[in-house]
Backbone as CSV, one residue per row, in Angstrom:
resi,resn,N_x,N_y,N_z,CA_x,CA_y,CA_z,C_x,C_y,C_z
1,MET,-78.136,86.251,-37.512,-78.728,85.685,-38.711,-80.062,85.019,-38.410
2,ARG,-80.164,84.388,-37.264,-81.439,83.732,-36.919,-82.542,84.783,-36.800
3,HIS,-82.176,85.986,-36.312,-83.177,87.044,-36.164,-83.726,87.459,-37.525
4,VAL,-82.899,87.371,-38.551,-83.330,87.749,-39.897,-84.029,86.599,-40.607
5,ARG,-83.505,85.402,-40.457,-84.001,84.258,-41.225,-85.203,83.590,-40.581
6,GLU,-85.336,83.671,-39.267,-86.416,82.956,-38.581,-87.454,83.948,-38.049
7,ALA,-88.557,83.412,-37.599,-89.618,84.237,-37.021,-89.128,84.928,-35.748
8,VAL,-89.459,86.198,-35.620,-89.077,86.955,-34.424,-89.993,86.552,-33.278
9,ARG,-89.430,86.060,-32.218,-90.228,85.603,-31.058,-90.394,86.772,-30.070
10,PHE,-91.072,87.813,-30.571,-91.234,89.032,-29.760,-92.062,88.767,-28.502
11,ALA,-93.178,88.071,-28.679,-94.051,87.789,-27.537,-93.331,86.953,-26.496
12,ASP,-92.522,85.977,-26.961,-91.774,85.157,-26.008,-90.755,86.007,-25.253
13,GLY,-90.147,86.958,-25.955,-89.160,87.812,-25.296,-89.790,88.694,-24.236
14,ILE,-90.932,89.284,-24.538,-91.620,90.143,-23.567,-92.105,89.321,-22.380
15,THR,-92.621,88.132,-22.645,-93.076,87.259,-21.553,-91.912,86.879,-20.655
16,HIS,-90.738,86.614,-21.266,-89.554,86.274,-20.478,-89.138,87.451,-19.595
17,LEU,-89.160,88.661,-20.133,-88.809,89.842,-19.330,-89.771,90.015,-18.157
18,SER,-91.070,89.795,-18.415,-92.055,89.912,-17.343,-91.797,88.888,-16.251
19,ALA,-91.412,87.675,-16.656,-91.113,86.629,-15.669,-89.886,86.978,-14.838
20,GLN,-88.979,87.784,-15.410,-87.785,88.194,-14.686,-88.035,89.407,-13.777
21,GLY,-89.285,89.892,-13.732,-89.629,91.006,-12.848,-89.636,92.366,-13.505
22,VAL,-89.467,92.431,-14.805,-89.505,93.715,-15.509,-90.958,94.188,-15.602
23,THR,-91.204,95.421,-15.174,-92.573,95.955,-15.186,-92.730,97.151,-16.116
24,THR,-91.616,97.773,-16.487,-91.672,98.977,-17.322,-90.653,98.871,-18.441
25,CYS,-91.065,99.214,-19.660,-90.171,99.179,-20.813,-90.170,100.545,-21.486
26,LEU,-88.996,101.075,-21.763,-88.838,102.341,-22.466,-88.410,102.043,-23.900
27,GLU,-89.238,102.388,-24.854,-88.956,102.077,-26.254,-88.191,103.216,-26.910
28,LEU,-87.024,102.914,-27.443,-86.206,103.887,-28.162,-86.336,103.601,-29.648
29,GLY,-87.190,104.338,-30.310,-87.431,104.097,-31.723,-88.228,105.231,-32.320
30,PRO,-88.472,105.178,-33.624,-89.177,106.268,-34.303,-90.670,106.334,-34.008
31,ASP,-91.229,105.307,-33.399,-92.661,105.307,-33.102,-92.919,104.297,-31.990
32,GLY,-94.174,104.184,-31.578,-94.511,103.270,-30.492,-95.050,101.944,-30.964
33,VAL,-94.540,101.422,-32.081,-95.046,100.152,-32.627,-94.795,99.003,-31.666
34,LEU,-93.563,98.900,-31.171,-93.233,97.800,-30.264,-93.987,97.924,-28.941
35,SER,-94.236,99.149,-28.500,-94.982,99.329,-27.249,-96.393,98.793,-27.391
36,GLY,-97.000,99.020,-28.549,-98.343,98.495,-28.771,-98.368,96.984,-28.807
37,MET,-97.364,96.376,-29.458,-97.293,94.916,-29.504,-97.011,94.344,-28.123
38,GLY,-96.160,95.031,-27.362,-95.844,94.544,-26.026,-97.043,94.583,-25.106
39,ALA,-97.853,95.637,-25.211,-99.053,95.738,-24.376,-100.043,94.633,-24.700
40,ASP,-100.086,94.212,-25.966,-100.959,93.096,-26.333,-100.444,91.781,-25.759
41,SER,-99.124,91.655,-25.632,-98.537,90.403,-25.127,-98.635,90.309,-23.613
42,VAL,-98.277,91.388,-22.914,-98.318,91.404,-21.444,-99.021,92.695,-21.018
43,PRO,-100.333,92.675,-20.859,-101.084,93.898,-20.563,-100.667,94.574,-19.261
44,GLU,-100.173,93.807,-18.279,-99.842,94.411,-16.990,-98.535,95.193,-17.015
45,MET,-97.747,95.055,-18.056,-96.509,95.815,-18.172,-96.794,97.205,-18.751
46,VAL,-95.921,98.148,-18.435,-96.061,99.517,-18.929,-95.014,99.759,-20.003
47,PHE,-95.439,100.278,-21.143,-94.543,100.558,-22.256,-94.590,102.059,-22.546
48,ALA,-93.425,102.691,-22.547,-93.340,104.137,-22.743,-92.444,104.442,-23.936
49,PRO,-93.000,104.750,-25.093,-92.184,105.106,-26.261,-91.711,106.556,-26.163
50,VAL,-90.445,106.805,-26.457,-89.908,108.161,-26.357,-90.266,109.002,-27.576
51,LEU,-90.637,108.382,-28.677,-91.049,109.104,-29.873,-92.376,108.548,-30.358
52,ARG,-93.251,109.450,-30.801,-94.555,109.038,-31.317,-94.810,109.736,-32.645
53,LYS,-95.417,109.017,-33.538,-95.731,109.580,-34.839,-96.740,110.720,-34.705
54,ASP,-96.510,111.763,-35.486,-97.405,112.929,-35.528,-97.461,113.662,-34.195
55,ARG,-96.440,113.526,-33.375,-96.364,114.259,-32.109,-95.003,114.925,-32.003
56,GLY,-94.928,115.991,-31.230,-93.662,116.667,-31.029,-92.681,115.800,-30.266
57,GLU,-91.407,115.870,-30.646,-90.404,115.021,-30.005,-90.243,115.372,-28.525
58,ALA,-90.201,116.666,-28.220,-89.991,117.070,-26.827,-91.139,116.596,-25.940
59,GLY,-92.370,116.785,-26.406,-93.518,116.360,-25.612,-93.572,114.862,-25.427
60,SER,-93.260,114.104,-26.475,-93.274,112.641,-26.368,-92.217,112.150,-25.393
61,LEU,-91.028,112.768,-25.433,-89.960,112.354,-24.530,-90.320,112.638,-23.081
62,VAL,-90.843,113.810,-22.813,-91.235,114.155,-21.440,-92.331,113.224,-20.946
63,GLU,-93.302,112.912,-21.801,-94.385,112.003,-21.408,-93.850,110.620,-21.076
64,ALA,-92.905,110.138,-21.865,-92.326,108.816,-21.605,-91.562,108.802,-20.289
65,LEU,-90.750,109.819,-20.051,-90.001,109.883,-18.793,-90.941,110.017,-17.599
66,ALA,-92.032,110.749,-17.773,-92.998,110.893,-16.684,-93.647,109.557,-16.353
67,GLN,-93.971,108.764,-17.381,-94.544,107.439,-17.139,-93.579,106.559,-16.350
68,VAL,-92.311,106.641,-16.688,-91.305,105.853,-15.973,-91.151,106.346,-14.540
69,TYR,-91.155,107.666,-14.373,-90.903,108.263,-13.053,-92.031,107.961,-12.068
70,VAL,-93.277,108.071,-12.520,-94.400,107.873,-11.603,-94.544,106.421,-11.175
71,ARG,-93.810,105.526,-11.817,-93.853,104.117,-11.426,-92.646,103.727,-10.586
72,GLY,-91.980,104.744,-10.041,-90.933,104.486,-9.066,-89.533,104.356,-9.602
73,HIS,-89.323,104.590,-10.878,-87.984,104.471,-11.447,-87.253,105.812,-11.364
74,VAL,-85.960,105.772,-11.285,-85.146,106.974,-11.117,-84.898,107.620,-12.476
75,VAL,-85.162,108.912,-12.548,-84.888,109.700,-13.751,-83.970,110.846,-13.355
76,ASP,-82.888,111.020,-14.054,-81.948,112.110,-13.770,-82.501,113.400,-14.373
77,TRP,-83.398,114.016,-13.615,-84.036,115.231,-14.126,-83.043,116.377,-14.274
78,SER,-82.034,116.425,-13.419,-81.046,117.505,-13.517,-80.334,117.468,-14.860
79,ALA,-79.950,116.263,-15.284,-79.280,116.138,-16.578,-80.241,116.413,-17.731
80,PHE,-81.476,115.941,-17.588,-82.444,116.122,-18.661,-82.817,117.594,-18.852
81,LEU,-82.949,118.318,-17.733,-83.400,119.707,-17.796,-82.261,120.711,-17.811
82,ALA,-81.025,120.236,-17.777,-79.877,121.142,-17.701,-79.852,122.191,-18.810
83,PRO,-80.131,121.854,-20.060,-80.063,122.877,-21.115,-81.014,124.055,-20.904
84,SER,-82.150,123.821,-20.259,-83.123,124.899,-20.072,-82.913,125.681,-18.789
85,ARG,-81.979,125.220,-17.934,-81.655,125.905,-16.677,-82.918,126.245,-15.866
86,PRO,-83.659,125.261,-15.458,-84.887,125.537,-14.699,-84.572,125.924,-13.263
87,ARG,-85.589,126.437,-12.574,-85.455,126.753,-11.154,-86.635,126.149,-10.403
88,LEU,-86.431,125.861,-9.140,-87.473,125.248,-8.325,-88.460,126.315,-7.861
89,VAL,-89.728,125.985,-7.910,-90.777,126.873,-7.424,-91.719,126.069,-6.544
90,GLU,-92.406,126.761,-5.644,-93.380,126.095,-4.786,-94.651,125.842,-5.588
91,LEU,-95.135,124.631,-5.502,-96.360,124.279,-6.206,-97.578,124.651,-5.376
92,PRO,-98.698,124.953,-6.010,-99.923,125.203,-5.250,-100.318,123.984,-4.431
93,THR,-100.907,124.240,-3.294,-101.372,123.143,-2.446,-102.678,122.583,-3.005
94,TYR,-103.145,121.528,-2.426,-104.431,120.974,-2.831,-105.358,120.948,-1.619
95,ALA,-106.624,120.670,-1.855,-107.652,120.881,-0.826,-107.405,120.099,0.454
96,PHE,-106.825,118.904,0.358,-106.706,118.056,1.535,-105.585,118.506,2.473
97,GLN,-104.725,119.428,2.015,-103.660,119.910,2.881,-104.134,121.002,3.825
98,LYS,-105.326,121.543,3.572,-105.893,122.587,4.414,-104.993,123.818,4.451
99,GLU,-104.296,124.067,3.381,-103.443,125.244,3.303,-103.802,126.016,2.040
100,ARG,-103.668,127.314,2.123,-103.964,128.135,0.961,-102.669,128.508,0.254
101,TYR,-102.792,128.819,-1.003,-101.631,129.233,-1.784,-102.083,130.284,-2.781
102,TRP,-101.792,131.525,-2.468,-101.996,132.588,-3.431,-101.084,133.749,-3.067
103,VAL,-100.829,134.538,-4.026,-99.910,135.656,-3.839,-100.643,136.778,-3.120
104,LEU,-100.081,137.223,-2.008,-100.685,138.308,-1.255,-100.360,139.637,-1.930
105,PRO,-101.356,140.474,-2.153,-101.087,141.759,-2.806,-100.298,142.682,-1.891
106,THR,-99.426,143.431,-2.480,-98.644,144.405,-1.724,-99.415,145.716,-1.680
107,PRO,-99.816,146.160,-0.481,-100.574,147.415,-0.406,-99.732,148.583,-0.885
108,SER,-100.331,149.394,-1.725,-99.616,150.556,-2.234,-99.771,151.723,-1.276
109,ALA,-98.709,152.446,-1.116,-98.730,153.601,-0.219,-99.561,154.713,-0.839
110,THR,-100.416,155.330,-0.040,-101.265,156.411,-0.515,-100.586,157.743,-0.257
111,ASP,-100.451,158.512,-1.287,-99.824,159.819,-1.158,-100.888,160.827,-0.765
112,THR,-100.965,161.111,0.542,-101.993,162.031,1.041,-101.699,163.473,0.681
113,SER,-100.525,163.713,0.141,-100.178,165.084,-0.207,-100.747,165.505,-1.555
114,LEU,-101.278,164.536,-2.316,-101.823,164.871,-3.622,-103.047,165.769,-3.481
115,GLU,-103.132,166.725,-4.338,-104.239,167.671,-4.274,-105.576,167.004,-4.567
116,THR,-105.552,165.959,-5.408,-106.802,165.312,-5.809,-107.443,164.494,-4.695
117,VAL,-106.699,164.223,-3.625,-107.268,163.432,-2.533,-108.490,164.128,-1.957
118,SER,-108.444,165.439,-1.862,-109.560,166.186,-1.271,-110.770,166.238,-2.192
119,TRP,-110.603,165.823,-3.454,-111.728,165.857,-4.379,-112.639,164.660,-4.214
120,ARG,-112.161,163.621,-3.601,-112.929,162.383,-3.523,-113.981,162.442,-2.415
121,TYR,-115.045,161.684,-2.642,-116.114,161.617,-1.647,-115.718,160.668,-0.528
122,ARG,-115.884,161.111,0.690,-115.558,160.276,1.843,-116.705,160.310,2.849
123,VAL,-116.853,159.216,3.572,-117.840,159.128,4.647,-117.097,159.169,5.970
124,ALA,-117.405,160.142,6.775,-116.734,160.297,8.067,-117.789,160.381,9.161
125,TRP,-117.568,159.641,10.229,-118.483,159.640,11.365,-117.819,160.363,12.530
126,SER,-118.541,161.285,13.120,-118.023,162.033,14.266,-119.068,162.014,15.369
127,PRO,-118.649,161.761,16.596,-119.618,161.760,17.704,-120.147,163.167,17.957
128,VAL,-121.435,163.252,18.223,-122.061,164.541,18.534,-122.822,164.412,19.848
129,THR,-122.962,165.506,20.496,-123.704,165.543,21.753,-125.127,166.003,21.463
130,VAL,-126.084,165.195,21.847,-127.485,165.532,21.622,-127.867,166.699,22.517
131,ALA,-128.389,167.725,21.882,-128.766,168.911,22.655,-129.945,168.585,23.567
132,SER,-129.802,168.971,24.776,-130.882,168.752,25.748,-131.768,169.986,25.779
133,GLY,-133.014,169.783,25.950,-133.932,170.912,25.997,-135.365,170.428,25.923
134,VAL,-136.279,171.350,26.061,-137.697,171.028,26.060,-138.341,171.735,24.884
135,LEU,-139.117,170.986,24.109,-139.836,171.582,23.000,-141.072,172.296,23.520
136,SER,-141.551,173.205,22.696,-142.764,173.927,23.082,-143.526,174.304,21.828
137,GLY,-144.768,174.680,22.005,-145.579,175.130,20.896,-146.104,173.981,20.060
138,ALA,-146.760,174.365,18.969,-147.363,173.384,18.073,-146.336,172.940,17.027
139,TRP,-146.306,171.644,16.783,-145.405,171.069,15.775,-146.259,170.362,14.735
140,LEU,-146.040,170.712,13.478,-146.796,170.108,12.391,-146.110,168.810,11.969
141,VAL,-146.877,167.722,11.971,-146.378,166.416,11.542,-147.149,166.032,10.286
142,VAL,-146.462,166.002,9.146,-147.110,165.723,7.863,-146.805,164.284,7.458
143,VAL,-147.865,163.507,7.206,-147.699,162.088,6.880,-148.531,161.759,5.646
144,PRO,-148.185,160.681,4.917,-149.025,160.257,3.791,-150.386,159.788,4.292
145,ALA,-151.391,159.919,3.462,-152.737,159.491,3.837,-152.733,158.014,4.204
146,GLY,-153.393,157.694,5.322,-153.466,156.316,5.784,-152.343,155.917,6.714
147,PHE,-151.387,156.818,6.977,-150.254,156.486,7.840,-150.370,157.092,9.237
148,ALA,-151.470,157.761,9.523,-151.589,158.401,10.835,-151.546,157.380,11.963
149,GLY,-152.064,156.177,11.713,-152.057,155.144,12.742,-150.866,154.218,12.667
150,ASP,-149.920,154.496,11.784,-148.736,153.640,11.650,-147.915,153.669,12.933
151,ALA,-147.305,152.536,13.265,-146.559,152.432,14.524,-145.420,153.437,14.580
152,TRP,-144.679,153.590,13.482,-143.563,154.535,13.478,-144.059,155.973,13.619
153,VAL,-145.140,156.292,12.920,-145.698,157.639,13.010,-146.214,157.904,14.417
154,SER,-146.911,156.942,14.979,-147.442,157.110,16.338,-146.323,157.317,17.343
155,GLU,-145.223,156.585,17.192,-144.103,156.732,18.115,-143.448,158.100,17.966
156,CYS,-143.355,158.584,16.729,-142.783,159.908,16.497,-143.648,160.997,17.130
157,VAL,-144.958,160.887,16.943,-145.883,161.859,17.532,-145.809,161.806,19.053
158,ALA,-145.764,160.592,19.600,-145.675,160.449,21.055,-144.357,161.008,21.571
159,GLY,-143.279,160.831,20.816,-141.987,161.362,21.233,-141.992,162.874,21.290
160,LEU,-142.621,163.519,20.318,-142.731,164.975,20.348,-143.527,165.428,21.568
161,ALA,-144.601,164.706,21.848,-145.427,165.066,23.002,-144.659,164.906,24.302
162,ARG,-143.843,163.858,24.400,-143.067,163.646,25.626,-142.052,164.765,25.844
163,CYS,-141.608,165.359,24.759,-140.613,166.433,24.867,-141.261,167.804,25.065
164,GLY,-142.572,167.855,25.191,-143.245,169.115,25.487,-143.924,169.761,24.306
165,ALA,-143.837,169.170,23.128,-144.474,169.750,21.954,-145.933,169.329,21.877
166,ARG,-146.676,170.060,21.066,-148.073,169.704,20.833,-148.205,169.337,19.357
167,PRO,-148.196,168.039,19.029,-148.210,167.619,17.633,-149.560,167.877,16.970
168,VAL,-149.491,168.353,15.733,-150.670,168.524,14.897,-150.420,167.714,13.622
169,VAL,-151.206,166.675,13.401,-150.972,165.746,12.301,-151.787,166.157,11.082
170,LEU,-151.111,166.207,9.921,-151.769,166.493,8.648,-151.476,165.343,7.691
171,GLU,-152.541,164.752,7.134,-152.382,163.678,6.155,-152.573,164.239,4.748
172,LEU,-151.649,163.882,3.853,-151.746,164.299,2.457,-151.883,163.069,1.570
173,ALA,-152.887,163.110,0.681,-153.079,162.011,-0.262,-152.096,162.146,-1.422
174,GLY,-151.962,161.076,-2.180,-150.997,161.077,-3.270,-151.296,162.085,-4.357
175,ASP,-152.572,162.472,-4.531,-152.938,163.437,-5.570,-152.981,164.862,-5.041
176,GLU,-152.428,165.096,-3.851,-152.428,166.432,-3.252,-151.020,167.021,-3.205
177,SER,-150.212,166.735,-4.224,-148.828,167.201,-4.202,-148.659,168.610,-4.745
178,GLY,-149.684,169.174,-5.346,-149.563,170.528,-5.880,-149.388,171.563,-4.783
179,ARG,-148.675,172.657,-5.116,-148.411,173.698,-4.120,-149.697,174.310,-3.580
180,GLU,-150.608,174.672,-4.459,-151.848,175.313,-4.025,-152.712,174.362,-3.210
181,VAL,-152.697,173.088,-3.579,-153.499,172.109,-2.837,-152.968,171.966,-1.418
182,VAL,-151.667,171.846,-1.278,-151.075,171.714,0.058,-151.299,172.989,0.861
183,ALA,-151.140,174.138,0.212,-151.362,175.408,0.913,-152.794,175.504,1.411
184,GLY,-153.753,175.028,0.595,-155.142,175.041,1.028,-155.381,174.138,2.223
185,ARG,-154.663,173.024,2.328,-154.806,172.128,3.478,-154.163,172.736,4.721
186,LEU,-153.148,173.579,4.522,-152.438,174.158,5.668,-153.179,175.356,6.277
187,ARG,-153.926,176.087,5.470,-154.530,177.332,5.945,-155.396,177.141,7.183
188,PRO,-156.350,176.203,7.198,-157.162,176.068,8.416,-156.344,175.661,9.633
189,LEU,-155.284,174.890,9.433,-154.458,174.492,10.572,-153.668,175.679,11.107
190,MET,-153.138,176.495,10.199,-152.358,177.651,10.622,-153.253,178.721,11.233
191,ALA,-154.512,178.773,10.770,-155.440,179.740,11.362,-155.720,179.407,12.811
192,GLY,-155.667,178.134,13.148,-155.893,177.737,14.528,-154.669,177.867,15.401
193,GLU,-153.563,178.281,14.822,-152.330,178.459,15.588,-151.832,179.879,15.354
194,PRO,-152.315,180.823,16.131,-151.917,182.224,15.920,-150.399,182.427,15.978
195,GLY,-149.756,181.669,16.799,-148.302,181.808,16.920,-147.537,181.036,15.859
196,GLY,-148.249,180.371,14.973,-147.600,179.569,13.944,-147.059,178.262,14.510
197,PHE,-146.446,177.506,13.664,-145.864,176.234,14.090,-144.413,176.445,14.505
198,ALA,-144.064,175.871,15.636,-142.678,175.967,16.111,-141.743,175.108,15.269
199,GLY,-142.263,174.077,14.659,-141.438,173.199,13.835,-142.302,172.313,12.967
200,VAL,-141.687,171.725,11.956,-142.393,170.845,11.025,-141.614,169.539,10.911
201,VAL,-142.311,168.424,11.068,-141.715,167.100,10.882,-142.423,166.447,9.701
202,SER,-141.682,166.190,8.636,-142.267,165.566,7.452,-141.913,164.085,7.416
203,LEU,-142.944,163.253,7.375,-142.782,161.811,7.209,-143.340,161.364,5.860
204,LEU,-143.342,162.288,4.902,-143.878,161.979,3.576,-143.007,160.975,2.826
205,GLY,-141.798,160.763,3.302,-140.942,159.758,2.684,-141.482,158.351,2.815
206,LEU,-142.476,158.151,3.683,-143.079,156.828,3.840,-143.997,156.470,2.675
207,ALA,-144.381,157.474,1.880,-145.284,157.207,0.757,-144.574,156.390,-0.315
208,SER,-145.318,155.534,-0.979,-144.764,154.699,-2.048,-145.557,154.919,-3.324
209,GLY,-144.958,154.576,-4.440,-145.623,154.737,-5.721,-145.109,155.949,-6.475
210,ARG,-145.745,156.227,-7.625,-145.337,157.316,-8.494,-146.369,158.440,-8.475
211,ASP,-145.905,159.654,-8.781,-146.787,160.809,-8.811,-147.794,160.659,-9.946
212,GLY,-149.040,161.109,-9.700,-150.084,160.961,-10.698,-149.884,161.820,-11.922
213,VAL,-149.182,162.944,-11.792,-148.967,163.846,-12.930,-147.652,163.542,-13.619
214,PHE,-146.585,163.480,-12.826,-145.257,163.168,-13.360,-144.913,161.736,-12.954
215,GLY,-145.189,160.813,-13.856,-145.062,159.393,-13.526,-143.667,158.942,-13.169
216,SER,-142.638,159.677,-13.614,-141.269,159.268,-13.306,-140.809,159.744,-11.942
217,VAL,-141.623,160.561,-11.274,-141.250,161.127,-9.974,-141.932,160.336,-8.866
218,PRO,-141.192,159.878,-7.854,-141.831,159.198,-6.722,-142.811,160.133,-6.024
219,VAL,-143.936,159.610,-5.600,-144.952,160.437,-4.959,-144.434,161.054,-3.671
220,SER,-143.506,160.375,-2.984,-142.940,160.942,-1.759,-142.175,162.224,-2.051
221,VAL,-141.447,162.246,-3.191,-140.703,163.450,-3.576,-141.665,164.564,-3.974
222,ALA,-142.703,164.223,-4.744,-143.673,165.231,-5.180,-144.388,165.856,-3.986
223,LEU,-144.798,165.051,-3.019,-145.476,165.576,-1.830,-144.548,166.458,-1.014
224,THR,-143.301,166.041,-0.858,-142.344,166.831,-0.082,-142.091,168.177,-0.749
225,LEU,-141.940,168.173,-2.083,-141.729,169.423,-2.805,-142.924,170.352,-2.642
226,GLY,-144.132,169.793,-2.772,-145.321,170.618,-2.592,-145.408,171.197,-1.196
227,LEU,-145.012,170.447,-0.177,-145.050,170.938,1.203,-144.068,172.085,1.397
228,VAL,-142.839,171.918,0.891,-141.829,172.971,1.039,-142.277,174.246,0.334
229,GLN,-142.848,174.107,-0.868,-143.306,175.283,-1.600,-144.475,175.957,-0.883
230,ALA,-145.376,175.167,-0.320,-146.531,175.736,0.371,-146.128,176.452,1.649
231,LEU,-145.111,175.956,2.326,-144.657,176.596,3.557,-143.891,177.883,3.259
232,GLY,-143.463,178.028,2.020,-142.765,179.248,1.632,-141.352,179.285,2.111
């Protein structure tokens, strides 16, 4: 009757509980009204309402139990979770444990008997024996204009000479990719070699830029095509 007829000494009650060593309160009610009042009375205490207005009951209950649990109180999780029949799983690690956690993929077996396997493009490396021998005769070395003194070109020419060949260097400018133009450049060189050229080394791939006539074609490709056509 005193509780009904007299002022409710809620703050005094919460203060008394705090003095007795109570640090956590679980509110069983339709909302967290008392938890809010208790926090105003004793801010250092923790109040966990099991039901909250405008929130799902299951989520509010789990949140309240979690608040109690993380503060060192015992929660019978087995009884609480029994209806859902949960199972234990390993949790991912965190950075400070220096351990990784991810599912390793299971390699699938490749069926080499499938006919389509042979259709796929593959890169295979096989050791080969470099043929030994001595070169002879004149060798035509075709380079882009201005590359005759290039270090790579000079080394290639010197390498041919060391192997017994006699290099003859021809420079082609970017606007000399036509078949007739290249053929005209070759005629005086071939006239000086009655026996013809023993071999041709094309370094026209060193050229950069686009062809003057066909702008979408690299000049190196245009020059190479003109050389092949001129040589017949």
